[in-house]
PDB file of N, CA and C in Angstrom:
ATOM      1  N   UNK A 113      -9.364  17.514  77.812  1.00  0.00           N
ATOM      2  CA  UNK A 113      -8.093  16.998  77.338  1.00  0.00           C
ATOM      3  C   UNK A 113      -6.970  17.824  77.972  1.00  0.00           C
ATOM      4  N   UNK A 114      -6.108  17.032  78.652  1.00  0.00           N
ATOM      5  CA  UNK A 114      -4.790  18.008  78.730  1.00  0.00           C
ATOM      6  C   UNK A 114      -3.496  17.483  78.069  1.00  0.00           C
ATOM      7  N   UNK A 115      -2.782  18.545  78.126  1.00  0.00           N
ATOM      8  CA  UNK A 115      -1.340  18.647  77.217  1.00  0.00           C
ATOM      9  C   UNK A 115       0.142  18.958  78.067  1.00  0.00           C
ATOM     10  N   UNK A 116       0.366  18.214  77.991  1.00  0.00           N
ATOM     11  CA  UNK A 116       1.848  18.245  79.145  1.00  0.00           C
ATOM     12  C   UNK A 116       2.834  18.643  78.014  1.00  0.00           C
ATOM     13  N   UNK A 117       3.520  19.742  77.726  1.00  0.00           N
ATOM     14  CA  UNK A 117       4.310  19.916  77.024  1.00  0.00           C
ATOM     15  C   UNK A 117       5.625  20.117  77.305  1.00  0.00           C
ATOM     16  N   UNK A 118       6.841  19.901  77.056  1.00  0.00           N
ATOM     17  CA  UNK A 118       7.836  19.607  76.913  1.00  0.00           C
ATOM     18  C   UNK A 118       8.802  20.184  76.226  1.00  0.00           C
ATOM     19  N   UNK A 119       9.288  21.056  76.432  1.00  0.00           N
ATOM     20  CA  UNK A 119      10.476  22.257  75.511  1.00  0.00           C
ATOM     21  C   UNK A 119      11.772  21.444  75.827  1.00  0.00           C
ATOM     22  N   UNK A 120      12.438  21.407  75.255  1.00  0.00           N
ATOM     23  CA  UNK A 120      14.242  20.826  75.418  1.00  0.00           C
ATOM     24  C   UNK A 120      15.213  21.806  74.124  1.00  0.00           C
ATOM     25  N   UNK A 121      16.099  22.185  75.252  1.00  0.00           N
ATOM     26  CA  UNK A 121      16.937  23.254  74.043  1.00  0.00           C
ATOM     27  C   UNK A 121      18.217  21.873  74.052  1.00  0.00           C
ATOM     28  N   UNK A 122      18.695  21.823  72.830  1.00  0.00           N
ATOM     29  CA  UNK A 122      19.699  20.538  72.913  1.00  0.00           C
ATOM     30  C   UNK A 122      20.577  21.159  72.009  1.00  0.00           C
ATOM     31  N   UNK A 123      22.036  20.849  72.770  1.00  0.00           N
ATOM     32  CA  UNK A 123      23.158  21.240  71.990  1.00  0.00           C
ATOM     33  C   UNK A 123      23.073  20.699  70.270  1.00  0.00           C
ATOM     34  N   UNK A 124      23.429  21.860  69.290  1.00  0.00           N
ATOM     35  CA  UNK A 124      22.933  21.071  67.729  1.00  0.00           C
ATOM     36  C   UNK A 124      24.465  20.290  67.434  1.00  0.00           C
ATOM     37  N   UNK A 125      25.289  19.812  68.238  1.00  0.00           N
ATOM     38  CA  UNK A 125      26.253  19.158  68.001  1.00  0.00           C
ATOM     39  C   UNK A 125      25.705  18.099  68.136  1.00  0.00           C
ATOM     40  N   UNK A 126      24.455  17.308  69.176  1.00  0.00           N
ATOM     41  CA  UNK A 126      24.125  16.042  69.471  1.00  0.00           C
ATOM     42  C   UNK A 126      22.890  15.781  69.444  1.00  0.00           C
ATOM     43  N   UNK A 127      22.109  16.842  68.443  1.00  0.00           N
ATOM     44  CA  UNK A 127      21.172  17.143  68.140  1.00  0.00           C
ATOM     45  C   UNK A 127      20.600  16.017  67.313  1.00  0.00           C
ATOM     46  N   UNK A 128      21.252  15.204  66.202  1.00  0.00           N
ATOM     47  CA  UNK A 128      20.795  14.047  65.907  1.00  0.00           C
ATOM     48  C   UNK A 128      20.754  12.890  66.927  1.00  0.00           C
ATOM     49  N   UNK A 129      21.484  12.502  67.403  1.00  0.00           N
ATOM     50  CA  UNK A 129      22.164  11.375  68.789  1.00  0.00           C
ATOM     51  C   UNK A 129      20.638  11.646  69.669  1.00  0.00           C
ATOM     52  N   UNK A 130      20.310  12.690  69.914  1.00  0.00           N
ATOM     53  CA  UNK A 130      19.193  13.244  70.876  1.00  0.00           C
ATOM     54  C   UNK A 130      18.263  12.636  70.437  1.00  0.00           C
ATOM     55  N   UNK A 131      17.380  13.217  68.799  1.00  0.00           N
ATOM     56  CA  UNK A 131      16.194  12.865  68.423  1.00  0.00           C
ATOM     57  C   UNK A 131      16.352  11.565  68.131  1.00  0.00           C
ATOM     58  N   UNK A 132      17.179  10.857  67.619  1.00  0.00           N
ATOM     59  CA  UNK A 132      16.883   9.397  67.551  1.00  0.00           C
ATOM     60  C   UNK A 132      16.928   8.488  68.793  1.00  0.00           C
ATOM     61  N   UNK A 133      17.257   8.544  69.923  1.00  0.00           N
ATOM     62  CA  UNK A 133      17.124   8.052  71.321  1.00  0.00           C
ATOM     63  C   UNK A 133      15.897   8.461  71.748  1.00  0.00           C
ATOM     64  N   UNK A 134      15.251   9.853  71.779  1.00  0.00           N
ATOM     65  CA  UNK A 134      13.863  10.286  72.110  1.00  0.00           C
ATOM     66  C   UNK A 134      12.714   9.430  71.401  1.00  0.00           C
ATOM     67  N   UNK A 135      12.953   9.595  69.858  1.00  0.00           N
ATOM     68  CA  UNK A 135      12.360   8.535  69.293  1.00  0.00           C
ATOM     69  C   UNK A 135      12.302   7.253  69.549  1.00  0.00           C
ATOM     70  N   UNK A 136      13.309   6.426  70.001  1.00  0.00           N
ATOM     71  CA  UNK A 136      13.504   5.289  69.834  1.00  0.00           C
ATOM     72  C   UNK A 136      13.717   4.700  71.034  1.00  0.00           C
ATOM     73  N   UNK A 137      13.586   5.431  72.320  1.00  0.00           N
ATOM     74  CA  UNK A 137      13.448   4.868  73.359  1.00  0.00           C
ATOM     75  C   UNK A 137      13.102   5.749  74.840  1.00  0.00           C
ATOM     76  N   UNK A 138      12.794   7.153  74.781  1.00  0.00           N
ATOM     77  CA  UNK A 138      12.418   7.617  75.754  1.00  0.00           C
ATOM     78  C   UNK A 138      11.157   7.961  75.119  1.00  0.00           C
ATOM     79  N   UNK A 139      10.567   8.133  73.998  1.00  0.00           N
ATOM     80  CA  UNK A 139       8.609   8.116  73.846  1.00  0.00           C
ATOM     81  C   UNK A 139       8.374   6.974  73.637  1.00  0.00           C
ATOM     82  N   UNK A 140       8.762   5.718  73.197  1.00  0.00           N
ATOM     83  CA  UNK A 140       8.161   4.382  73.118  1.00  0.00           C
ATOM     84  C   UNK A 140       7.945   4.270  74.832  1.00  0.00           C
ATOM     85  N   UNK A 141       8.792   4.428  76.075  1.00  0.00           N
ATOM     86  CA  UNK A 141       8.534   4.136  77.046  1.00  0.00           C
ATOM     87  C   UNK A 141       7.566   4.941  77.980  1.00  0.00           C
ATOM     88  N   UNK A 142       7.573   6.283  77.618  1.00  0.00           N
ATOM     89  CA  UNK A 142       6.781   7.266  78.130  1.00  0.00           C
ATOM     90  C   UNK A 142       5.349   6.715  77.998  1.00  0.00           C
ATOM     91  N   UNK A 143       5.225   6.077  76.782  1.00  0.00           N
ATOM     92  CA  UNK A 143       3.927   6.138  75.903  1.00  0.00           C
ATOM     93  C   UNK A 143       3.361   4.458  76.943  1.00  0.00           C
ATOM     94  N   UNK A 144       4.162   3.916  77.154  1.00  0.00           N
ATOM     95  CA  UNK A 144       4.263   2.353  77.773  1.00  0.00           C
ATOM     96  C   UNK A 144       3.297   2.828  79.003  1.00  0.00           C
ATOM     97  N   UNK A 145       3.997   3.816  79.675  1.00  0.00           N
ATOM     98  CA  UNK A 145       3.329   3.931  81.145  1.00  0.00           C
ATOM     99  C   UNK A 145       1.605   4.275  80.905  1.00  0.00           C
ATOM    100  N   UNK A 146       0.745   4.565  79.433  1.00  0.00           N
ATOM    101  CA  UNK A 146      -0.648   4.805  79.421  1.00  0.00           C
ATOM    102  C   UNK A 146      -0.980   5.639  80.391  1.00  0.00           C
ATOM    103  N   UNK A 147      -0.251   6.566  80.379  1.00  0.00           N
ATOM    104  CA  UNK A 147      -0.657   7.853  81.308  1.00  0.00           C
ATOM    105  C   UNK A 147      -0.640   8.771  79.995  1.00  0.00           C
ATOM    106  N   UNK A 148      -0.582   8.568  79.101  1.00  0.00           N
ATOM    107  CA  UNK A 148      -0.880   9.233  77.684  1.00  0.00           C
ATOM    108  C   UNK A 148      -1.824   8.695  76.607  1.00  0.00           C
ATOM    109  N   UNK A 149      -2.601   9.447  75.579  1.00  0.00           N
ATOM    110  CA  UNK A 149      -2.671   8.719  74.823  1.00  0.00           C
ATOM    111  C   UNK A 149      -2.634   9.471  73.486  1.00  0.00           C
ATOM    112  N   UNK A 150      -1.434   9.937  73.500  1.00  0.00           N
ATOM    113  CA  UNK A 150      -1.121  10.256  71.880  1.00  0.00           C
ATOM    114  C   UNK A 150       0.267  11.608  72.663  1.00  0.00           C
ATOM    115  N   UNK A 151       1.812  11.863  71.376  1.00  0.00           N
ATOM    116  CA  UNK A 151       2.118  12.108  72.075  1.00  0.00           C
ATOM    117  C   UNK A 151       2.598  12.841  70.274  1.00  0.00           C
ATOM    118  N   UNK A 152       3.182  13.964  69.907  1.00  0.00           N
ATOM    119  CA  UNK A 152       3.581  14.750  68.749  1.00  0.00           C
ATOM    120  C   UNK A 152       5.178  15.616  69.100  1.00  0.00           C
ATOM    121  N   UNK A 153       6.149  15.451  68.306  1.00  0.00           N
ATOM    122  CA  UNK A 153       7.696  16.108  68.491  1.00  0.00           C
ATOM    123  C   UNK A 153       7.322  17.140  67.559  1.00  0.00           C
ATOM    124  N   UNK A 154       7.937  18.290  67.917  1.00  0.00           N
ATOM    125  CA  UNK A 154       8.058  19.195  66.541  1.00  0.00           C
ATOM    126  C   UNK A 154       9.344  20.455  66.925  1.00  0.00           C
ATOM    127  N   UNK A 155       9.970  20.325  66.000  1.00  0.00           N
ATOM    128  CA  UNK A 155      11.234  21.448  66.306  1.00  0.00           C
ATOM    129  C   UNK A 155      11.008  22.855  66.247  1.00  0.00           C
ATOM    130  N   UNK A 156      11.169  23.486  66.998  1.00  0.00           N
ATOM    131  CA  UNK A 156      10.806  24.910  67.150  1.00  0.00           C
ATOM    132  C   UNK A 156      11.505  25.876  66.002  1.00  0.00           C
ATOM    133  N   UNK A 157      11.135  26.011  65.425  1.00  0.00           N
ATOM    134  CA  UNK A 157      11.562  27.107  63.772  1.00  0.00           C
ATOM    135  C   UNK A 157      11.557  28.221  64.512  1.00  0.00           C
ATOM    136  N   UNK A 158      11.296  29.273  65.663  1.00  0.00           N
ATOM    137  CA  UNK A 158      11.352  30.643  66.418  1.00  0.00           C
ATOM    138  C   UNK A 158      12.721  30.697  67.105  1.00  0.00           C
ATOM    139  N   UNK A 159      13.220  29.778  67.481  1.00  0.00           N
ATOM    140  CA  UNK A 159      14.535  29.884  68.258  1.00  0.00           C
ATOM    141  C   UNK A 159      15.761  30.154  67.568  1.00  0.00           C
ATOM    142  N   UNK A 160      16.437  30.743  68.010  1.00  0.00           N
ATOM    143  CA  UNK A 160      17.259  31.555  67.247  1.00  0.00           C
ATOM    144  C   UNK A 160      18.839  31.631  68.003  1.00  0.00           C
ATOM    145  N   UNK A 161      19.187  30.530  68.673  1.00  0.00           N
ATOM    146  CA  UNK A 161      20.213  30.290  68.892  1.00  0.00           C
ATOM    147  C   UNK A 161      21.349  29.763  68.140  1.00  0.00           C
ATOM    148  N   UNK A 162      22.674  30.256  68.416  1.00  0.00           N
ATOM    149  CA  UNK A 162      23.730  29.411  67.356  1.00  0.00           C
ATOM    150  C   UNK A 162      24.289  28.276  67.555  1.00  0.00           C
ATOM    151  N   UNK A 163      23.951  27.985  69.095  1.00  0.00           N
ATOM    152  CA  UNK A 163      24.523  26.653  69.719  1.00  0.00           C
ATOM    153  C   UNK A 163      23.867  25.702  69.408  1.00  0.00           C
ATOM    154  N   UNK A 164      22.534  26.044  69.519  1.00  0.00           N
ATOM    155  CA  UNK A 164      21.196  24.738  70.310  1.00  0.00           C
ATOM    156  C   UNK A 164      20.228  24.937  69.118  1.00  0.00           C
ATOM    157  N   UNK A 165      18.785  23.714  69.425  1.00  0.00           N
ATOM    158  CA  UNK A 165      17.951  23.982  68.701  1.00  0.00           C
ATOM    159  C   UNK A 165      17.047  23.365  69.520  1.00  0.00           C
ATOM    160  N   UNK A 166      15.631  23.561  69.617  1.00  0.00           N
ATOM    161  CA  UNK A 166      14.928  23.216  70.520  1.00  0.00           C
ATOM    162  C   UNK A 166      13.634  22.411  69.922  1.00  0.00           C
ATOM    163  N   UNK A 167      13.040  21.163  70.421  1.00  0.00           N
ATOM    164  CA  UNK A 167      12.279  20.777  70.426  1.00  0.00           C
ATOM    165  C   UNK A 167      10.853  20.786  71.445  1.00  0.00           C
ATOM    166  N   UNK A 168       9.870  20.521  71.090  1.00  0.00           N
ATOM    167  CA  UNK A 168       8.741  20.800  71.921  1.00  0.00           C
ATOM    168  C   UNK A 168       7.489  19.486  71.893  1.00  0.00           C
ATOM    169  N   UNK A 169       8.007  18.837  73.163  1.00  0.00           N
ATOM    170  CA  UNK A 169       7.114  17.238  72.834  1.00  0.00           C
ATOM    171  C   UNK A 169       5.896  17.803  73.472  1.00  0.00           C
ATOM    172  N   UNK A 170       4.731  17.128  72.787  1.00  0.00           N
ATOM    173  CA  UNK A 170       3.815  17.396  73.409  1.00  0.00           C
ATOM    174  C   UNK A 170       2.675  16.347  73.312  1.00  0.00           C
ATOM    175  N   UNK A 171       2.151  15.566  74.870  1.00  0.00           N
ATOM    176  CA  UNK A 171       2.114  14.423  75.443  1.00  0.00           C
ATOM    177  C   UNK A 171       0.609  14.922  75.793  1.00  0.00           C
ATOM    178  N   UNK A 172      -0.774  13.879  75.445  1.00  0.00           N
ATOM    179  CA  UNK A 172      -1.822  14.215  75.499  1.00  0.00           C
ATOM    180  C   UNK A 172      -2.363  12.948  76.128  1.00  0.00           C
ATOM    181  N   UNK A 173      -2.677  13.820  77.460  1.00  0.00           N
ATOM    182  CA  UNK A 173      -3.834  13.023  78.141  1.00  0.00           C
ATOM    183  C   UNK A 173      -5.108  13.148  78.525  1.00  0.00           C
ATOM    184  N   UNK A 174      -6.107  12.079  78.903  1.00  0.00           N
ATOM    185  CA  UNK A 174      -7.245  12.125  79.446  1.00  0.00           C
ATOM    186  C   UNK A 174      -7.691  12.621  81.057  1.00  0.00           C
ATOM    187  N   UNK A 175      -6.556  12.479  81.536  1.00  0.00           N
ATOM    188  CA  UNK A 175      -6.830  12.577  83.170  1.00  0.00           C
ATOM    189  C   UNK A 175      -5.971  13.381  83.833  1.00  0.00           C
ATOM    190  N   UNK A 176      -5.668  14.234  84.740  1.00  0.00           N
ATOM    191  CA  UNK A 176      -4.809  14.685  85.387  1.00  0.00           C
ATOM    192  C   UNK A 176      -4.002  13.994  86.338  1.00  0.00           C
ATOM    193  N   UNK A 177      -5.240  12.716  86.786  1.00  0.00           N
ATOM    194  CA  UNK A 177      -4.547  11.989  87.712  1.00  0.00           C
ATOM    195  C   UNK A 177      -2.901  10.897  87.112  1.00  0.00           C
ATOM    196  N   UNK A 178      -3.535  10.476  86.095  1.00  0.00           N
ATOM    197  CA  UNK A 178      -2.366   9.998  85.169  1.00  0.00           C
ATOM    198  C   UNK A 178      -1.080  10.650  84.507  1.00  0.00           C
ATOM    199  N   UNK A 179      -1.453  12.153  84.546  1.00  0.00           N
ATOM    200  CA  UNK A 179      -0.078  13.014  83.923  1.00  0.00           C
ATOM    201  C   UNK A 179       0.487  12.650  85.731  1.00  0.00           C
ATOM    202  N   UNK A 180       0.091  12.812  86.574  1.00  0.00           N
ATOM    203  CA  UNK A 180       0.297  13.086  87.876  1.00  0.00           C
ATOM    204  C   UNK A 180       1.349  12.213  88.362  1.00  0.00           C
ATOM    205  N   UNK A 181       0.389  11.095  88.323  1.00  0.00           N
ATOM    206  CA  UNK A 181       1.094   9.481  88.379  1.00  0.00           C
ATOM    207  C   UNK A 181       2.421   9.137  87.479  1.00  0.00           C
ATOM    208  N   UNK A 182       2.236   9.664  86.246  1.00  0.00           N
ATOM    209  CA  UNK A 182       3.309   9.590  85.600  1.00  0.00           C
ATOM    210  C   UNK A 182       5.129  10.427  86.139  1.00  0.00           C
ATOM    211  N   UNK A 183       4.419  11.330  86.379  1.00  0.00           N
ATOM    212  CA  UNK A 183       5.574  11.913  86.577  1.00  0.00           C
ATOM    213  C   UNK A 183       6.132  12.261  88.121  1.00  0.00           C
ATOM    214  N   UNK A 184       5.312  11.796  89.108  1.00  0.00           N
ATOM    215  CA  UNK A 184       5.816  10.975  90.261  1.00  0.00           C
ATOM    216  C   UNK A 184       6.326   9.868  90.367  1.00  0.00           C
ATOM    217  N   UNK A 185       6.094   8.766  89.182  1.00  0.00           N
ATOM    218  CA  UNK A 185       6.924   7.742  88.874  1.00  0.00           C
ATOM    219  C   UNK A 185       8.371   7.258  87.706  1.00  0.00           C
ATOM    220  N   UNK A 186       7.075   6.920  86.888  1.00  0.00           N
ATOM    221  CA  UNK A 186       7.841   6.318  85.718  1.00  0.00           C
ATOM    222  C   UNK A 186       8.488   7.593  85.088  1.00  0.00           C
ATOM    223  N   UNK A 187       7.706   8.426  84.984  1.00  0.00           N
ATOM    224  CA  UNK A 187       8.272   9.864  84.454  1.00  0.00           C
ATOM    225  C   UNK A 187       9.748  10.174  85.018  1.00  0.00           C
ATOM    226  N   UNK A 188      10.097  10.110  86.700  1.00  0.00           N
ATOM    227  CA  UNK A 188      11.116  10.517  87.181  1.00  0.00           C
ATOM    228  C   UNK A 188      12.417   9.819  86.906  1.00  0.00           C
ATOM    229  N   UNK A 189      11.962   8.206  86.390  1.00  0.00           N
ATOM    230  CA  UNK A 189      12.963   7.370  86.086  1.00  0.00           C
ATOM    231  C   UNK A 189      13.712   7.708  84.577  1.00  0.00           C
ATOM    232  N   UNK A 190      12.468   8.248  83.654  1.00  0.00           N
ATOM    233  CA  UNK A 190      13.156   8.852  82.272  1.00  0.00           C
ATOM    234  C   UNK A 190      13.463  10.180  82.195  1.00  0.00           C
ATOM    235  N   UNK A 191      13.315  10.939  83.515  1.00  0.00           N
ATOM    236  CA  UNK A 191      13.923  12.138  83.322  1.00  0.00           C
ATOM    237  C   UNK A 191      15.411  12.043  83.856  1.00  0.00           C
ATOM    238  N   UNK A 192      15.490  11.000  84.562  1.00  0.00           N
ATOM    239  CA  UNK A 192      16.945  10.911  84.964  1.00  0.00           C
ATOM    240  C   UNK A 192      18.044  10.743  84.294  1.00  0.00           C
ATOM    241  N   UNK A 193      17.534   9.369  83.389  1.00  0.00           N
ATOM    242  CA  UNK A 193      18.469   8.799  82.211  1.00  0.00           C
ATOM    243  C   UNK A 193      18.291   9.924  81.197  1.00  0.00           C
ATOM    244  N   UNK A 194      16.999  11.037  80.823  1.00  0.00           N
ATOM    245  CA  UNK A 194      17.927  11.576  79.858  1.00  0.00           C
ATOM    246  C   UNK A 194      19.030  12.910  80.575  1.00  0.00           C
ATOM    247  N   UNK A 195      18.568  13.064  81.987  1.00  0.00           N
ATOM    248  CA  UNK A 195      19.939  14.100  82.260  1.00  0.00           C
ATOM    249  C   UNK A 195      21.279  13.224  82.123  1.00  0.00           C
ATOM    250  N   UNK A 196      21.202  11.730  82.730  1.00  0.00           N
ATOM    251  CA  UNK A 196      22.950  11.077  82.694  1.00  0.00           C
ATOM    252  C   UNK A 196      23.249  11.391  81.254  1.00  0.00           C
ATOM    253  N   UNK A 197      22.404  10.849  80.358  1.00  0.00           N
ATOM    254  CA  UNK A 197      22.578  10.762  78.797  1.00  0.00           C
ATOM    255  C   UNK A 197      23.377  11.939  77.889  1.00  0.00           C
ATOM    256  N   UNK A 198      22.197  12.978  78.610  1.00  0.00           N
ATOM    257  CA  UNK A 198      22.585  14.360  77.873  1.00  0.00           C
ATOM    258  C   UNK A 198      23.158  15.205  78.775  1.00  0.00           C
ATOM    259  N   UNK A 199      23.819  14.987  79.956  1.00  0.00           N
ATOM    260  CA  UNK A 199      24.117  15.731  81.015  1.00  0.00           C
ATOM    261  C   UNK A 199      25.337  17.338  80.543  1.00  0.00           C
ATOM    262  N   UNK A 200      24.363  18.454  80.837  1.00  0.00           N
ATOM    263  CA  UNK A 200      24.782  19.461  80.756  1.00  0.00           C
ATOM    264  C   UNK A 200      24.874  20.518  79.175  1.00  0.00           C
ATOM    265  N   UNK A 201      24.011  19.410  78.137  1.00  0.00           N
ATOM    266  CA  UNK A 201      24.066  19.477  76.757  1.00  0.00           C
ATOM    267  C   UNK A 201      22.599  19.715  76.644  1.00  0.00           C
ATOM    268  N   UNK A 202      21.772  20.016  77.593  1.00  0.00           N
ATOM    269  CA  UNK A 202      20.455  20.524  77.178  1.00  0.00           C
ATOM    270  C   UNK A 202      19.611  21.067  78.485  1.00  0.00           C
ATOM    271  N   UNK A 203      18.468  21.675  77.941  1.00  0.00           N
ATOM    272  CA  UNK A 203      17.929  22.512  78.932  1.00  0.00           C
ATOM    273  C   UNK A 203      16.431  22.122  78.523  1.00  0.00           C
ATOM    274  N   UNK A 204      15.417  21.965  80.083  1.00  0.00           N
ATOM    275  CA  UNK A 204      14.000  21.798  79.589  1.00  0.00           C
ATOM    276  C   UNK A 204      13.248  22.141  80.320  1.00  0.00           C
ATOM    277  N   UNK A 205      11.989  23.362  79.773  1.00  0.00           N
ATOM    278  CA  UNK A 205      10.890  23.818  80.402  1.00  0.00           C
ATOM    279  C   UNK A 205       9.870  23.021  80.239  1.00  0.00           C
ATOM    280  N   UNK A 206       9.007  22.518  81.690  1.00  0.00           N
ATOM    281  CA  UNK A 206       7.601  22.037  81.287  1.00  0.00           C
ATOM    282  C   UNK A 206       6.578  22.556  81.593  1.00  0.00           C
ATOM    283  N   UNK A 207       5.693  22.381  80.914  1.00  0.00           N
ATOM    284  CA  UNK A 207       3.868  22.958  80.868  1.00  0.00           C
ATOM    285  C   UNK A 207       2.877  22.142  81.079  1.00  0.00           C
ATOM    286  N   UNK A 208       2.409  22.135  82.144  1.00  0.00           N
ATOM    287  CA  UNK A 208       0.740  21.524  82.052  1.00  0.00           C
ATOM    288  C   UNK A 208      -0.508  22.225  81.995  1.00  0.00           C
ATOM    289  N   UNK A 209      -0.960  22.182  80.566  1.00  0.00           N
ATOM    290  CA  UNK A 209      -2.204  23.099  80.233  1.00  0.00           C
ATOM    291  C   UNK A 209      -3.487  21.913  80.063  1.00  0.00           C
ATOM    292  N   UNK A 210      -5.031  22.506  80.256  1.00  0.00           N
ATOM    293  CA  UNK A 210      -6.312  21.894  79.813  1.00  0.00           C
ATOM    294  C   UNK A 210      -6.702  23.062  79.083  1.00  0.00           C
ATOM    295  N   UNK A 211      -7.472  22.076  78.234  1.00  0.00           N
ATOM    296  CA  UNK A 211      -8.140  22.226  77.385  1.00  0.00           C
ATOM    297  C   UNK A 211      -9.314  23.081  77.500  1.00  0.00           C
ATOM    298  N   UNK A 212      -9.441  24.353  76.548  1.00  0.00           N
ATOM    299  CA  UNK A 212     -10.497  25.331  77.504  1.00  0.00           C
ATOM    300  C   UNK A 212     -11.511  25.305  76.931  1.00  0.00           C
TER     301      UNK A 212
END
């Protein structure tokens, strides 16, 4: 199994505006491309900033070739729209780990 994980520090001024668009239309589409199959949000309670607050998606697949595919494609098209979206109002580290 691998885990493509997903950190985003997001300004907490647009911090609601954020999670309900992520919800409601950048993981319904992520999830579309079946280069996943199961995908979990959870807000990071360790971060300790006064601006931001950070979330950590984390996107579970069967294949490497499909995280691969994903994010040479369809992936690059939703990373774009959320920089226009959120442009300059958030920051994001990614991880690709297997399962040991």
């Amino acid at each position: 199994m691998l885990l493509y994980n997903v950190t985003v520090g997001i300004d907490k001024e647009i911090e609601s505006e954020w999670l309900a668009w992520m919800k409601e239309y950048y993981l319904p589409k992520a999830m579309q491309t079946n280069a996943f199959l199961d995908f979990k949000i959870y807000k990071v309670l360790t971060h300790e900033d006064e601006s931001s607050v950070s979330y950590s998606i984390q996107y579970f697949s069967d294949a490497i070739e499909k995280v691969v595919h994903y994010l040479n494609n369809d992936g690059k098209i939703l990373v774009e729209e959320h920089r226009a979206r959120f442009r300059d109002r958030h920051v994001v580290f990614n991880t690709l780990l297997q399962e040991a």
